mmCIF file of the C-alpha atoms, coordinates in Angstrom:
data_MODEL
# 
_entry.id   MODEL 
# 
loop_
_atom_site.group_PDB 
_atom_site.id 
_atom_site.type_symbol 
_atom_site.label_atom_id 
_atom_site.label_alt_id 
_atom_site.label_comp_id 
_atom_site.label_asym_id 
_atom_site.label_entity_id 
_atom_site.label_seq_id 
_atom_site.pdbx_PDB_ins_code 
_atom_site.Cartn_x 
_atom_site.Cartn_y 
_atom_site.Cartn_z 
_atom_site.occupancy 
_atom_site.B_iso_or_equiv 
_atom_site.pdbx_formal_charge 
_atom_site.auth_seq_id 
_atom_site.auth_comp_id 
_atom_site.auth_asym_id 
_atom_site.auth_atom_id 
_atom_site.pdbx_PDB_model_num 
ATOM 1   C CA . UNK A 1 1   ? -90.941  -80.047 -12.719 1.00 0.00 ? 1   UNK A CA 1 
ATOM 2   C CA . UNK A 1 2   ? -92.900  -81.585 -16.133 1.00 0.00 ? 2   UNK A CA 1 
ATOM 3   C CA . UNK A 1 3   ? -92.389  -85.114 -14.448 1.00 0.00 ? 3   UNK A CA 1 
ATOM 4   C CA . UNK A 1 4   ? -93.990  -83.981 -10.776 1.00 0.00 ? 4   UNK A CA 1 
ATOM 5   C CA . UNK A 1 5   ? -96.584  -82.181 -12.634 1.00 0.00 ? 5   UNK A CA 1 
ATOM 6   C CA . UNK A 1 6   ? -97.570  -84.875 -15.092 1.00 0.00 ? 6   UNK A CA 1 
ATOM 7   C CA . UNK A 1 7   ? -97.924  -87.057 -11.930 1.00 0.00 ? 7   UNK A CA 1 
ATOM 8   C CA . UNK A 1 8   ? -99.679  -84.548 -10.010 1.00 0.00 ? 8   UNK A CA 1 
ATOM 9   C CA . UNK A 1 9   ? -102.341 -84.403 -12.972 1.00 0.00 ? 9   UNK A CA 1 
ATOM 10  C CA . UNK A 1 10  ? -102.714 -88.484 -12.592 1.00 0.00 ? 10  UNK A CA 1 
ATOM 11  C CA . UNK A 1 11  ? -103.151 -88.008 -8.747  1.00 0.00 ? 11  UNK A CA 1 
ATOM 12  C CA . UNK A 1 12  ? -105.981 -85.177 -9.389  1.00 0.00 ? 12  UNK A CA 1 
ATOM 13  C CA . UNK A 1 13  ? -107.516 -87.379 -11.967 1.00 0.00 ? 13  UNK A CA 1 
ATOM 14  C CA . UNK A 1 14  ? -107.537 -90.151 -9.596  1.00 0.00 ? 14  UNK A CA 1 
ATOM 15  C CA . UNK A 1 15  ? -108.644 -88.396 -6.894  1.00 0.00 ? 15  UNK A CA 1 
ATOM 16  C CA . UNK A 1 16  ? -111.183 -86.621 -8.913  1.00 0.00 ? 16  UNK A CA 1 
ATOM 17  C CA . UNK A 1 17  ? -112.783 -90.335 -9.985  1.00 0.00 ? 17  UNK A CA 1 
ATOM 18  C CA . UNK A 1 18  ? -112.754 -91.531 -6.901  1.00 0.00 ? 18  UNK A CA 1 
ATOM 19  C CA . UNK A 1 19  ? -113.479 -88.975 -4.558  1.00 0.00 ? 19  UNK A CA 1 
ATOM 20  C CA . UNK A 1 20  ? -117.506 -89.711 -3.933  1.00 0.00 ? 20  UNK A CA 1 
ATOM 21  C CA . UNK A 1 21  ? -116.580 -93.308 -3.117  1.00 0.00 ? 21  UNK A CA 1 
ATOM 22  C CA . UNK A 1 22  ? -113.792 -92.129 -0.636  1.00 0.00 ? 22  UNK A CA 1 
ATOM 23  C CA . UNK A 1 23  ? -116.209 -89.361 0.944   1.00 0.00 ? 23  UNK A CA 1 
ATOM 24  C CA . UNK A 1 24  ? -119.082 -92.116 1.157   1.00 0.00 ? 24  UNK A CA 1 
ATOM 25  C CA . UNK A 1 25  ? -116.527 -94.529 3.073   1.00 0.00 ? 25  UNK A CA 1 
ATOM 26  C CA . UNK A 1 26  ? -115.297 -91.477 5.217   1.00 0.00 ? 26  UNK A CA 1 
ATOM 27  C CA . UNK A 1 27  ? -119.194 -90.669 6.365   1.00 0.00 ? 27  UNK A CA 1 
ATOM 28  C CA . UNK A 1 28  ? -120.401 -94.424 6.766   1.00 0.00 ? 28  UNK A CA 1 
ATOM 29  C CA . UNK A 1 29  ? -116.929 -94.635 8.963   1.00 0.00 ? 29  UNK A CA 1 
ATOM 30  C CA . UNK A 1 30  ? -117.978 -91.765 10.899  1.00 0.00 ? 30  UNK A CA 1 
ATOM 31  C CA . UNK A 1 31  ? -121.779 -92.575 11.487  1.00 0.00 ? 31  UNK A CA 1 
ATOM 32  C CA . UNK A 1 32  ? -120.293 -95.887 12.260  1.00 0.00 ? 32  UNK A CA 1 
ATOM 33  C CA . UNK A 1 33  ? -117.621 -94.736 15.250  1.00 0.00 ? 33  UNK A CA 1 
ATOM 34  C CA . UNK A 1 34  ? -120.405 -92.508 16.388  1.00 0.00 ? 34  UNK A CA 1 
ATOM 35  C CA . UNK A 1 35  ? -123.037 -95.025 16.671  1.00 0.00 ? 35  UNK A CA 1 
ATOM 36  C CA . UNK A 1 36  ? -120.724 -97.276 18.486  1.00 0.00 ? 36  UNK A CA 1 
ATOM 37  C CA . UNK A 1 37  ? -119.507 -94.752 20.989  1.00 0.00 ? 37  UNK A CA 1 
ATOM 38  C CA . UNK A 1 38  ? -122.670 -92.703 22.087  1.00 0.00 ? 38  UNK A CA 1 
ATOM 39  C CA . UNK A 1 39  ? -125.472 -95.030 20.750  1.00 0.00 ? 39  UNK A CA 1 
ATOM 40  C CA . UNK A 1 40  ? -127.527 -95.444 17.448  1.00 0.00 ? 40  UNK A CA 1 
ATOM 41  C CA . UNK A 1 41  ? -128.619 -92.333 16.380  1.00 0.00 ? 41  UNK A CA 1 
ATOM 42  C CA . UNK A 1 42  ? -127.579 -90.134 18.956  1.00 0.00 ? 42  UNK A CA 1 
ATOM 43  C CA . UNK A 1 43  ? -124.952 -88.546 16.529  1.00 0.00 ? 43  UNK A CA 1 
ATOM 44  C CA . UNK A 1 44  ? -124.627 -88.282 12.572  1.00 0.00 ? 44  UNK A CA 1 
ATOM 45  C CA . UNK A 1 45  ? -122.938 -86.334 10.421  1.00 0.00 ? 45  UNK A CA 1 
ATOM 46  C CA . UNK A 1 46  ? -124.868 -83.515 9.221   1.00 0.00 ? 46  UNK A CA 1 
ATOM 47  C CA . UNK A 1 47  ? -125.691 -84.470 5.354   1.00 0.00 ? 47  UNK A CA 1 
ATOM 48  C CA . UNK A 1 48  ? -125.645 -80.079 4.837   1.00 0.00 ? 48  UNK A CA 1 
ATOM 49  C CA . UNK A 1 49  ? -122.452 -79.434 6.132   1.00 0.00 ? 49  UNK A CA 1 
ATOM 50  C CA . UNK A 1 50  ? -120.985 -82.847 4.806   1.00 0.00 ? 50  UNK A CA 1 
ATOM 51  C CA . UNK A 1 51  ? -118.449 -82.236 1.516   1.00 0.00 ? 51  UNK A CA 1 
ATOM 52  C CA . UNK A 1 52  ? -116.484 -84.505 -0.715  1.00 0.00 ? 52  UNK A CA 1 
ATOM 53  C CA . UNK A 1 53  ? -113.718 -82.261 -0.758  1.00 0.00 ? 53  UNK A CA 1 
ATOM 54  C CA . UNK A 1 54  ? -113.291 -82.981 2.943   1.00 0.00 ? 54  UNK A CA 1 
ATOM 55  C CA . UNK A 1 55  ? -111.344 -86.154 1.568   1.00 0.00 ? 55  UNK A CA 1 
ATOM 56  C CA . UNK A 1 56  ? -108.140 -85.093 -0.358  1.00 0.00 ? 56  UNK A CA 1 
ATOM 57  C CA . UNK A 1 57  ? -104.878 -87.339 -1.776  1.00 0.00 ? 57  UNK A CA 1 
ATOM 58  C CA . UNK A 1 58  ? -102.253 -87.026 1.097   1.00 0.00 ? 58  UNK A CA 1 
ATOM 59  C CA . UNK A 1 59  ? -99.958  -88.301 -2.030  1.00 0.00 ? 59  UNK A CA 1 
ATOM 60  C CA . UNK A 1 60  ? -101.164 -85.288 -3.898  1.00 0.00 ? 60  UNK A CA 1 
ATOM 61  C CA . UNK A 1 61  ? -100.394 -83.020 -1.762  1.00 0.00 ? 61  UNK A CA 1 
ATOM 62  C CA . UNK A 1 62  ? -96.974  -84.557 -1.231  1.00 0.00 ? 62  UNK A CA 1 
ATOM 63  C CA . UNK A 1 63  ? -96.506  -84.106 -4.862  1.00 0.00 ? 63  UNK A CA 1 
ATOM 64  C CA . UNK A 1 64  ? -97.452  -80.007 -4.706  1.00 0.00 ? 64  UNK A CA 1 
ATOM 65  C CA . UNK A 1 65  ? -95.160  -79.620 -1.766  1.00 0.00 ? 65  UNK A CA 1 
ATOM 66  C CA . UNK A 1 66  ? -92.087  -81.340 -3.932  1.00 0.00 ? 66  UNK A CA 1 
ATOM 67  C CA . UNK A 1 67  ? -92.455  -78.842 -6.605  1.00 0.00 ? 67  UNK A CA 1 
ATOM 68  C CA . UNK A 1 68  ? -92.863  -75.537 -4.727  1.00 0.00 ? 68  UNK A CA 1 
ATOM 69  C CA . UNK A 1 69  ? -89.908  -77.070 -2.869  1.00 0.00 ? 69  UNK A CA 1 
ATOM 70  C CA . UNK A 1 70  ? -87.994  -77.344 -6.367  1.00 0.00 ? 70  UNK A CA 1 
ATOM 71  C CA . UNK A 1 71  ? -89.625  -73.843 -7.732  1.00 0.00 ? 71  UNK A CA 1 
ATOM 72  C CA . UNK A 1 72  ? -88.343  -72.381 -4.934  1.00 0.00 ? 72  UNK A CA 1 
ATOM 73  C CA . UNK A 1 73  ? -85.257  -74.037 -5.332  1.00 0.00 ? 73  UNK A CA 1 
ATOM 74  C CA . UNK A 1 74  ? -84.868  -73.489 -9.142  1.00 0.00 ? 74  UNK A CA 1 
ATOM 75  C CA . UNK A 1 75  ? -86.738  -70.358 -10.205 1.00 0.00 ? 75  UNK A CA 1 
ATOM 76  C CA . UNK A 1 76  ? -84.500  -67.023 -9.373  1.00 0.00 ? 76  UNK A CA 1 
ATOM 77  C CA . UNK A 1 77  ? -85.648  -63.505 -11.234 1.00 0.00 ? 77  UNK A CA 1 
ATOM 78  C CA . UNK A 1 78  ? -83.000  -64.732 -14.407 1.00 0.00 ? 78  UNK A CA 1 
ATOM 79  C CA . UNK A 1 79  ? -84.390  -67.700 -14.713 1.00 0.00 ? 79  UNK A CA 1 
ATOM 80  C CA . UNK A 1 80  ? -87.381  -66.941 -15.334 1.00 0.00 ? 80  UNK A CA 1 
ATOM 81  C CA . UNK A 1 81  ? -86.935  -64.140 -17.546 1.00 0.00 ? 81  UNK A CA 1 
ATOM 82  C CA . UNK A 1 82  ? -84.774  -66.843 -20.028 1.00 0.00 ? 82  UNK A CA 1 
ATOM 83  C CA . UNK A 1 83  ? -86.889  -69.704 -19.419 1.00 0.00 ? 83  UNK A CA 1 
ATOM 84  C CA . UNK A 1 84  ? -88.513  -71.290 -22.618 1.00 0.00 ? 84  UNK A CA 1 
ATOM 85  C CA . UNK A 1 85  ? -91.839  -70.307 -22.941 1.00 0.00 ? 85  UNK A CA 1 
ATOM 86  C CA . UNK A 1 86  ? -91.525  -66.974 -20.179 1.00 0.00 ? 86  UNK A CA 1 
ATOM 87  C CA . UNK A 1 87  ? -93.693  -63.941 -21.610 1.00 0.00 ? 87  UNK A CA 1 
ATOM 88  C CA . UNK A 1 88  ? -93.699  -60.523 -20.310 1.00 0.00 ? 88  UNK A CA 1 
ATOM 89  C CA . UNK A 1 89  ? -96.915  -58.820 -19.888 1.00 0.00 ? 89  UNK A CA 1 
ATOM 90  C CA . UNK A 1 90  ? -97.722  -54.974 -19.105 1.00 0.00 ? 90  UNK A CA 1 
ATOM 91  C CA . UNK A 1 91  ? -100.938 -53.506 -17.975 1.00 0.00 ? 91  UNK A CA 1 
ATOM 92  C CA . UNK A 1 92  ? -102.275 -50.170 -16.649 1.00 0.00 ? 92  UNK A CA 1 
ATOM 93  C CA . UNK A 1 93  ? -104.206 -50.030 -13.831 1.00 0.00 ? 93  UNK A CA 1 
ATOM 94  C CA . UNK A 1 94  ? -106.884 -47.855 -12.946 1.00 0.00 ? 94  UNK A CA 1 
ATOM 95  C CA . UNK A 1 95  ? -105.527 -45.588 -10.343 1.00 0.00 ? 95  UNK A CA 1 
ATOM 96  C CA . UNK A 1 96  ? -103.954 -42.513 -12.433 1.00 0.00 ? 96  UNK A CA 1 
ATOM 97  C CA . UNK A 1 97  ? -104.719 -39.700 -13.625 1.00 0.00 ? 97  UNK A CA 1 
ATOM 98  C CA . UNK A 1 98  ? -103.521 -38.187 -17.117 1.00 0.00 ? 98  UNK A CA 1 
ATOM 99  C CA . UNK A 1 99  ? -101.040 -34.990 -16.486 1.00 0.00 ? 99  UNK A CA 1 
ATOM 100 C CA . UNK A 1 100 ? -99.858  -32.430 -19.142 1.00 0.00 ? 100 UNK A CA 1 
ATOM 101 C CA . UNK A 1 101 ? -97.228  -30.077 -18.038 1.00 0.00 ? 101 UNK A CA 1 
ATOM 102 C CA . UNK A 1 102 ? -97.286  -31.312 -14.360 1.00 0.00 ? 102 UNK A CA 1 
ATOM 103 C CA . UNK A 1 103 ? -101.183 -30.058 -14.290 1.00 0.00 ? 103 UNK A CA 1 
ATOM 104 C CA . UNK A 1 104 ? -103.926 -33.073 -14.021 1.00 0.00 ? 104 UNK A CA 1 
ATOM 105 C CA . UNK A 1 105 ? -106.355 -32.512 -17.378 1.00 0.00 ? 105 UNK A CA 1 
ATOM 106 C CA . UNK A 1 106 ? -110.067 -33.230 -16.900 1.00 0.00 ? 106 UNK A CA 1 
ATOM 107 C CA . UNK A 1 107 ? -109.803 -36.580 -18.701 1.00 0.00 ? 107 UNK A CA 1 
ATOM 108 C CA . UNK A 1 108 ? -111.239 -39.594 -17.689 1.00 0.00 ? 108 UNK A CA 1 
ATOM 109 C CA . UNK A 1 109 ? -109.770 -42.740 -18.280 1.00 0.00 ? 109 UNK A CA 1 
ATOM 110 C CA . UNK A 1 110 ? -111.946 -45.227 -16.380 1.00 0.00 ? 110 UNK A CA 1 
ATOM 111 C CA . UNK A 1 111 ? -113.894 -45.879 -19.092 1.00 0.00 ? 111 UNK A CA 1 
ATOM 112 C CA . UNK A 1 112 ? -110.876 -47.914 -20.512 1.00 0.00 ? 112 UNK A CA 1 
ATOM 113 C CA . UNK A 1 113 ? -110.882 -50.379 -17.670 1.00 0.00 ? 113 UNK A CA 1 
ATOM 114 C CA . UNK A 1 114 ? -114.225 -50.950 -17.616 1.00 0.00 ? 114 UNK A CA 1 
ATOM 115 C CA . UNK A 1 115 ? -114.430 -51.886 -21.521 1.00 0.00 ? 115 UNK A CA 1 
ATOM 116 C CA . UNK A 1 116 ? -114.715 -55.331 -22.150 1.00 0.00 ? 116 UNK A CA 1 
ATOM 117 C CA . UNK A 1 117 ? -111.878 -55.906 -24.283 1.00 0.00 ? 117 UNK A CA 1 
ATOM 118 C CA . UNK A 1 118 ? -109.790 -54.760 -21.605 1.00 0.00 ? 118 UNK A CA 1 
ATOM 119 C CA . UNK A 1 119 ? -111.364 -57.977 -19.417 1.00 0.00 ? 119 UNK A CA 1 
ATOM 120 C CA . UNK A 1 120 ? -111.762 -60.388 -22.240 1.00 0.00 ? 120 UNK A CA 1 
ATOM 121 C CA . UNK A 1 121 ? -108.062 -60.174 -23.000 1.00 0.00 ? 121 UNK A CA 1 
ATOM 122 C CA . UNK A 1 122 ? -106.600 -60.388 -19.697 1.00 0.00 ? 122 UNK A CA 1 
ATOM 123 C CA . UNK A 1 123 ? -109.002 -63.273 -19.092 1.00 0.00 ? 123 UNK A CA 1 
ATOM 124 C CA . UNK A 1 124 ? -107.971 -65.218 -22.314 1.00 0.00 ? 124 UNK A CA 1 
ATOM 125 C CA . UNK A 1 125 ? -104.579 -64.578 -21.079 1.00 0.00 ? 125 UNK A CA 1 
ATOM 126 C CA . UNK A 1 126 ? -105.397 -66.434 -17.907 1.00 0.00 ? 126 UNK A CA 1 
ATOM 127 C CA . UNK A 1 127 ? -107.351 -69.511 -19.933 1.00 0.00 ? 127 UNK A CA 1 
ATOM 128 C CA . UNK A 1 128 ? -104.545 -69.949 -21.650 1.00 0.00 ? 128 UNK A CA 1 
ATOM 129 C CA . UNK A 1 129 ? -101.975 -70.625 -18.796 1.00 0.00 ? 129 UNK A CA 1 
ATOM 130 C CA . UNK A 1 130 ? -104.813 -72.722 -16.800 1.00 0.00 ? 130 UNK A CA 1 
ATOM 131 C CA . UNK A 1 131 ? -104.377 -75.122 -19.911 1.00 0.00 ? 131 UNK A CA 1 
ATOM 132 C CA . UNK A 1 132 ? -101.185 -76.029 -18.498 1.00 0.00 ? 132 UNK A CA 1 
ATOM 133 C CA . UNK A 1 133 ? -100.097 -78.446 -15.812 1.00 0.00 ? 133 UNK A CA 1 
ATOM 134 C CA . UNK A 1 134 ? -98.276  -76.010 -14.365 1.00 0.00 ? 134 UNK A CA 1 
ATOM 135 C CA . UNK A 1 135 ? -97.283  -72.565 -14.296 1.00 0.00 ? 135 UNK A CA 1 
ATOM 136 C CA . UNK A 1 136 ? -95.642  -69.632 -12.431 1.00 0.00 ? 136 UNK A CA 1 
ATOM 137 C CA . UNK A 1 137 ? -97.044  -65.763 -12.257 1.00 0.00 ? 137 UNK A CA 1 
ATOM 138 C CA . UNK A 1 138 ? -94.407  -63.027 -11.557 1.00 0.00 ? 138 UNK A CA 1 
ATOM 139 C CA . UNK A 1 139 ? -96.463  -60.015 -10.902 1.00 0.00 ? 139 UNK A CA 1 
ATOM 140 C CA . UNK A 1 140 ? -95.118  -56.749 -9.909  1.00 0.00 ? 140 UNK A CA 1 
ATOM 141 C CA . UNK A 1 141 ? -97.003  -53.155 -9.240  1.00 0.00 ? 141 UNK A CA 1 
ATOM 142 C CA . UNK A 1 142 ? -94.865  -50.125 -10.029 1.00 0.00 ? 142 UNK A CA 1 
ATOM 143 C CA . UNK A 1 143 ? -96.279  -46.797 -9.884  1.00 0.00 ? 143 UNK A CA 1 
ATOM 144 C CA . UNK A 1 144 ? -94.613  -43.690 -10.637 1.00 0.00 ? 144 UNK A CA 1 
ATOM 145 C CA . UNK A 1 145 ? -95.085  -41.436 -13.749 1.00 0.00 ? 145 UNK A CA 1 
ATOM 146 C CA . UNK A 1 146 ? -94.741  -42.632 -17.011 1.00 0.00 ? 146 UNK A CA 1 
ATOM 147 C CA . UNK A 1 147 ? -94.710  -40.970 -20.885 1.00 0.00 ? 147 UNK A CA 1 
ATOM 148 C CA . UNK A 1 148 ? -93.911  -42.745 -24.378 1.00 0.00 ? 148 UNK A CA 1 
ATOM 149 C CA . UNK A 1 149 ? -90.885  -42.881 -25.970 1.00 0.00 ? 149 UNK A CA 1 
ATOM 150 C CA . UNK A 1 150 ? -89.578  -40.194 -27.809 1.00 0.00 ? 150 UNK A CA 1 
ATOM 151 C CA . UNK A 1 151 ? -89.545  -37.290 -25.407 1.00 0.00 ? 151 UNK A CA 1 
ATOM 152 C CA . UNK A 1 152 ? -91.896  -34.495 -25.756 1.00 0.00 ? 152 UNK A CA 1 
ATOM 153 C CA . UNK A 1 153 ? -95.079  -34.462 -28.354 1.00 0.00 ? 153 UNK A CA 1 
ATOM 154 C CA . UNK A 1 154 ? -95.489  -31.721 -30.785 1.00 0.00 ? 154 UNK A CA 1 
ATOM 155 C CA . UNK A 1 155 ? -98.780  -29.897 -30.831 1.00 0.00 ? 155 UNK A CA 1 
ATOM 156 C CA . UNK A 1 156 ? -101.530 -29.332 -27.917 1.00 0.00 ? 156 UNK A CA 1 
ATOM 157 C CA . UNK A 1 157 ? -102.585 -32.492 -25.820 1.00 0.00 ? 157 UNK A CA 1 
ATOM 158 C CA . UNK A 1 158 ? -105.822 -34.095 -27.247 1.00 0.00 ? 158 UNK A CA 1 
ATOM 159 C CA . UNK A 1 159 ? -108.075 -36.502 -24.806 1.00 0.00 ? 159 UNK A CA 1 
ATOM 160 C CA . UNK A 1 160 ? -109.412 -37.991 -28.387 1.00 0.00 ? 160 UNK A CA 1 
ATOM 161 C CA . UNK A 1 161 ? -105.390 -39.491 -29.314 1.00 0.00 ? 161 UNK A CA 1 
ATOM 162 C CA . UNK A 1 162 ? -106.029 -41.345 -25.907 1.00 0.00 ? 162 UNK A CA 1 
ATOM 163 C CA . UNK A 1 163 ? -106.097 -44.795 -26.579 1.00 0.00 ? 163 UNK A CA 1 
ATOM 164 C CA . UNK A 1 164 ? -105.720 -47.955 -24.727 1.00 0.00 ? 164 UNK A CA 1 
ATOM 165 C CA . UNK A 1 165 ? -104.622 -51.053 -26.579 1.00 0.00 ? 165 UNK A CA 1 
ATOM 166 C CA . UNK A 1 166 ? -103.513 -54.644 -25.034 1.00 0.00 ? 166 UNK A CA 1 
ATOM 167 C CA . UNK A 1 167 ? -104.024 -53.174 -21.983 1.00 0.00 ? 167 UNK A CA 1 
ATOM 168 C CA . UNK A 1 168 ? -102.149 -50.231 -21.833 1.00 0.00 ? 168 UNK A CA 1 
ATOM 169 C CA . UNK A 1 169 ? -103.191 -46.187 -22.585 1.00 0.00 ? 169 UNK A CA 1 
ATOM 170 C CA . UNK A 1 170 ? -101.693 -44.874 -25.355 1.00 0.00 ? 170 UNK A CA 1 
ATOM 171 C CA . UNK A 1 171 ? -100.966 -41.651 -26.412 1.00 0.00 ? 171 UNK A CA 1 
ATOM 172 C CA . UNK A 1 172 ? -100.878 -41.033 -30.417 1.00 0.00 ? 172 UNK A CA 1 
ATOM 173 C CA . UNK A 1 173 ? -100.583 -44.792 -30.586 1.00 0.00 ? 173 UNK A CA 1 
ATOM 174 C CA . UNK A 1 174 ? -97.429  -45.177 -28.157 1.00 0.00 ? 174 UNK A CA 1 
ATOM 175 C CA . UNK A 1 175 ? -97.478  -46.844 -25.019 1.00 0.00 ? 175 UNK A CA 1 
ATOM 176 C CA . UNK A 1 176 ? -97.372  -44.520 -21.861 1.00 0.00 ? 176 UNK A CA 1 
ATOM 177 C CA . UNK A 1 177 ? -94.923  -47.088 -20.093 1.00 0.00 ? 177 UNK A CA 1 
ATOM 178 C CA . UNK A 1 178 ? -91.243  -45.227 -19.539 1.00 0.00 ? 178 UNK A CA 1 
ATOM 179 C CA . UNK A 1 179 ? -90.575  -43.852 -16.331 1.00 0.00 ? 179 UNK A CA 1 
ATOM 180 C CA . UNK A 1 180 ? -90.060  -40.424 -15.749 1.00 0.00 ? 180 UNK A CA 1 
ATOM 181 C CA . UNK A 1 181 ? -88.363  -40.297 -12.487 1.00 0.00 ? 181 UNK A CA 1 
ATOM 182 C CA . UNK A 1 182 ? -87.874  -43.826 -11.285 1.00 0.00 ? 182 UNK A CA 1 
ATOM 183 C CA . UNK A 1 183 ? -90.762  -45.782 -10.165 1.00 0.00 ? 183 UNK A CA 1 
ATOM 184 C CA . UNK A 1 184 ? -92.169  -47.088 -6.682  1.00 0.00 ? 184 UNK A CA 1 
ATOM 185 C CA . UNK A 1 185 ? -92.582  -51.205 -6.041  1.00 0.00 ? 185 UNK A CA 1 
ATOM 186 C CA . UNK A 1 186 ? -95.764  -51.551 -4.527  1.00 0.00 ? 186 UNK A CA 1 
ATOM 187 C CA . UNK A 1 187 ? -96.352  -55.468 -4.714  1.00 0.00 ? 187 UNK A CA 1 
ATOM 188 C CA . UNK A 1 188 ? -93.993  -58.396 -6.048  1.00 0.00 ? 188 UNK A CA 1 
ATOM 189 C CA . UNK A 1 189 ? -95.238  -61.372 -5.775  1.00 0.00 ? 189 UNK A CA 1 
ATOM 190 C CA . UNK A 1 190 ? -94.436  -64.787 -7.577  1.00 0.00 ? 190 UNK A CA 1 
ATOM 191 C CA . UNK A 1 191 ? -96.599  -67.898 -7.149  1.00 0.00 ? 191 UNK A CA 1 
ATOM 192 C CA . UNK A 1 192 ? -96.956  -71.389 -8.551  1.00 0.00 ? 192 UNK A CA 1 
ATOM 193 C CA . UNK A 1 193 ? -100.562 -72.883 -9.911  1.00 0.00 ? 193 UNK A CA 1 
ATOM 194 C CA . UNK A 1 194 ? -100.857 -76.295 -9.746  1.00 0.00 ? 194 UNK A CA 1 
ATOM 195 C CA . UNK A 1 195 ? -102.985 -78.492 -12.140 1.00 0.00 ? 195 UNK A CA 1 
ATOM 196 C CA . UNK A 1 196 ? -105.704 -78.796 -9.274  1.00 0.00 ? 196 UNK A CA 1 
ATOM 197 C CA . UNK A 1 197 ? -106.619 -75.276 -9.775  1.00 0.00 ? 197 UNK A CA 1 
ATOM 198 C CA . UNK A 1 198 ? -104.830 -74.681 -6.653  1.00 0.00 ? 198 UNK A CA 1 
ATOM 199 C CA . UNK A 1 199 ? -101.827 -72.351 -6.053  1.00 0.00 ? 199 UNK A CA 1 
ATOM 200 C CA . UNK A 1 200 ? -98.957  -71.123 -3.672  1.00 0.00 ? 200 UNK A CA 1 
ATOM 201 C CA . UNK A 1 201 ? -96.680  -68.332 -3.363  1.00 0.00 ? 201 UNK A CA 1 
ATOM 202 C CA . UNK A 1 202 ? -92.645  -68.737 -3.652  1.00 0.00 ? 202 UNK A CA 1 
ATOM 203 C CA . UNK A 1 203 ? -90.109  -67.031 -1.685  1.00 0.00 ? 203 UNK A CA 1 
ATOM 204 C CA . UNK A 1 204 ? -87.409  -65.881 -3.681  1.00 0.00 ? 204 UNK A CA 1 
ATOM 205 C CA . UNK A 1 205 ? -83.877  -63.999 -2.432  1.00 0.00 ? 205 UNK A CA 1 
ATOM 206 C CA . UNK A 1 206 ? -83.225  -61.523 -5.483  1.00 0.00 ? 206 UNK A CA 1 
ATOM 207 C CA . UNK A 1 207 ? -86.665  -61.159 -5.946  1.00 0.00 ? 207 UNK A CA 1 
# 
């Protein structure tokens, strides 16, 4: 995988350097076959819906189709748990509602996920990986109901020991992340970014 993507990093560099030149060839070649079929000037192509991006490196995209064809090939659920460098990462959405007792409490909690540190750190998260020539993102949605370890809390529930930190509420400075009754799978989904900023999902059995 290192080899394919330090070659599909050359390719995007490449491509990147010479892609003006390639999409001013592609245009004169155009103008050029339209001029000669219908008559000067009859036809052009239109300089506002013309991009450079229109030209791409059919050797580049050879080279993203090998690896997702050896991700998908390769990566399994235990693999990439064990695999050097694999980091686990839990976050709360903000969907729930806080419950003591099995009775909602007027407490609201979308003031956590609007904060900025909430943002800034899943978005340094995110800069970090994009440093890479290649990555993969196992994400998964569960939603059930969850507590902290340690069973049941002694004293009366307070909104003010309501914390969040690295992305997850916290009550009296414990994660609210073990199930109570099981939880629901709402999304799984595993994709591979490629060093072009681009990115495609893998199918995986046991998954």
């Amino acid at each position: 995988m290192d080899a394919l993507a330090s070659d599909l990093k050359r390719l995007q560099q490449e491509l990147d350097e010479d892609s003006a030149k390639a999409a001013k060839i592609a245009k004169d070649a155009a103008n050029k076959a339209l001029s000669e079929r219908f008559g000067s000037l009859r036809y052009i192509v239109d300089e506002h819906h013309w991009d450079e991006d229109m030209v791409i490196s059919k050797i580049l995209v050879d080279r993203k189709e090998e690896m997702l064809a050896l991700a998908q090939k390769t990566f399994n659920s235990e693999v990439l748990l064990e695999e050097d460098g694999a980091e686990e990462y839990k976050i709360h959405l903000d969907e729930g509602r806080i419950e003591v007792d099995g009775e909602g409490v007027e407490t609201s909690i979308g003031e956590f996920f609007d904060s900025d540190d909430y943002h800034d750190l899943n978005e340094a998260k995110l800069a970090k990986l994009e440093k890479l020539d290649w990555f993969i993102i196992w994400s998964r949605t569960e939603a059930g109901e969850f507590k902290t370890e340690g069973g049941q809390h002694d004293g009366n529930y307070s909104s003010n020991e309501l914390n969040m930190e690295n992305c997850l509420l916290t009550y009296r400075g414990l994660p609210l992340v073990i199930p109570s009754n099981g939880t629901d799978i709402f999304s799984n989904e595993l994709e591979i970014h490629f060093v072009d900023e681009t990115r495609a999902s893998i199918e995986m059995c046991d998954v």
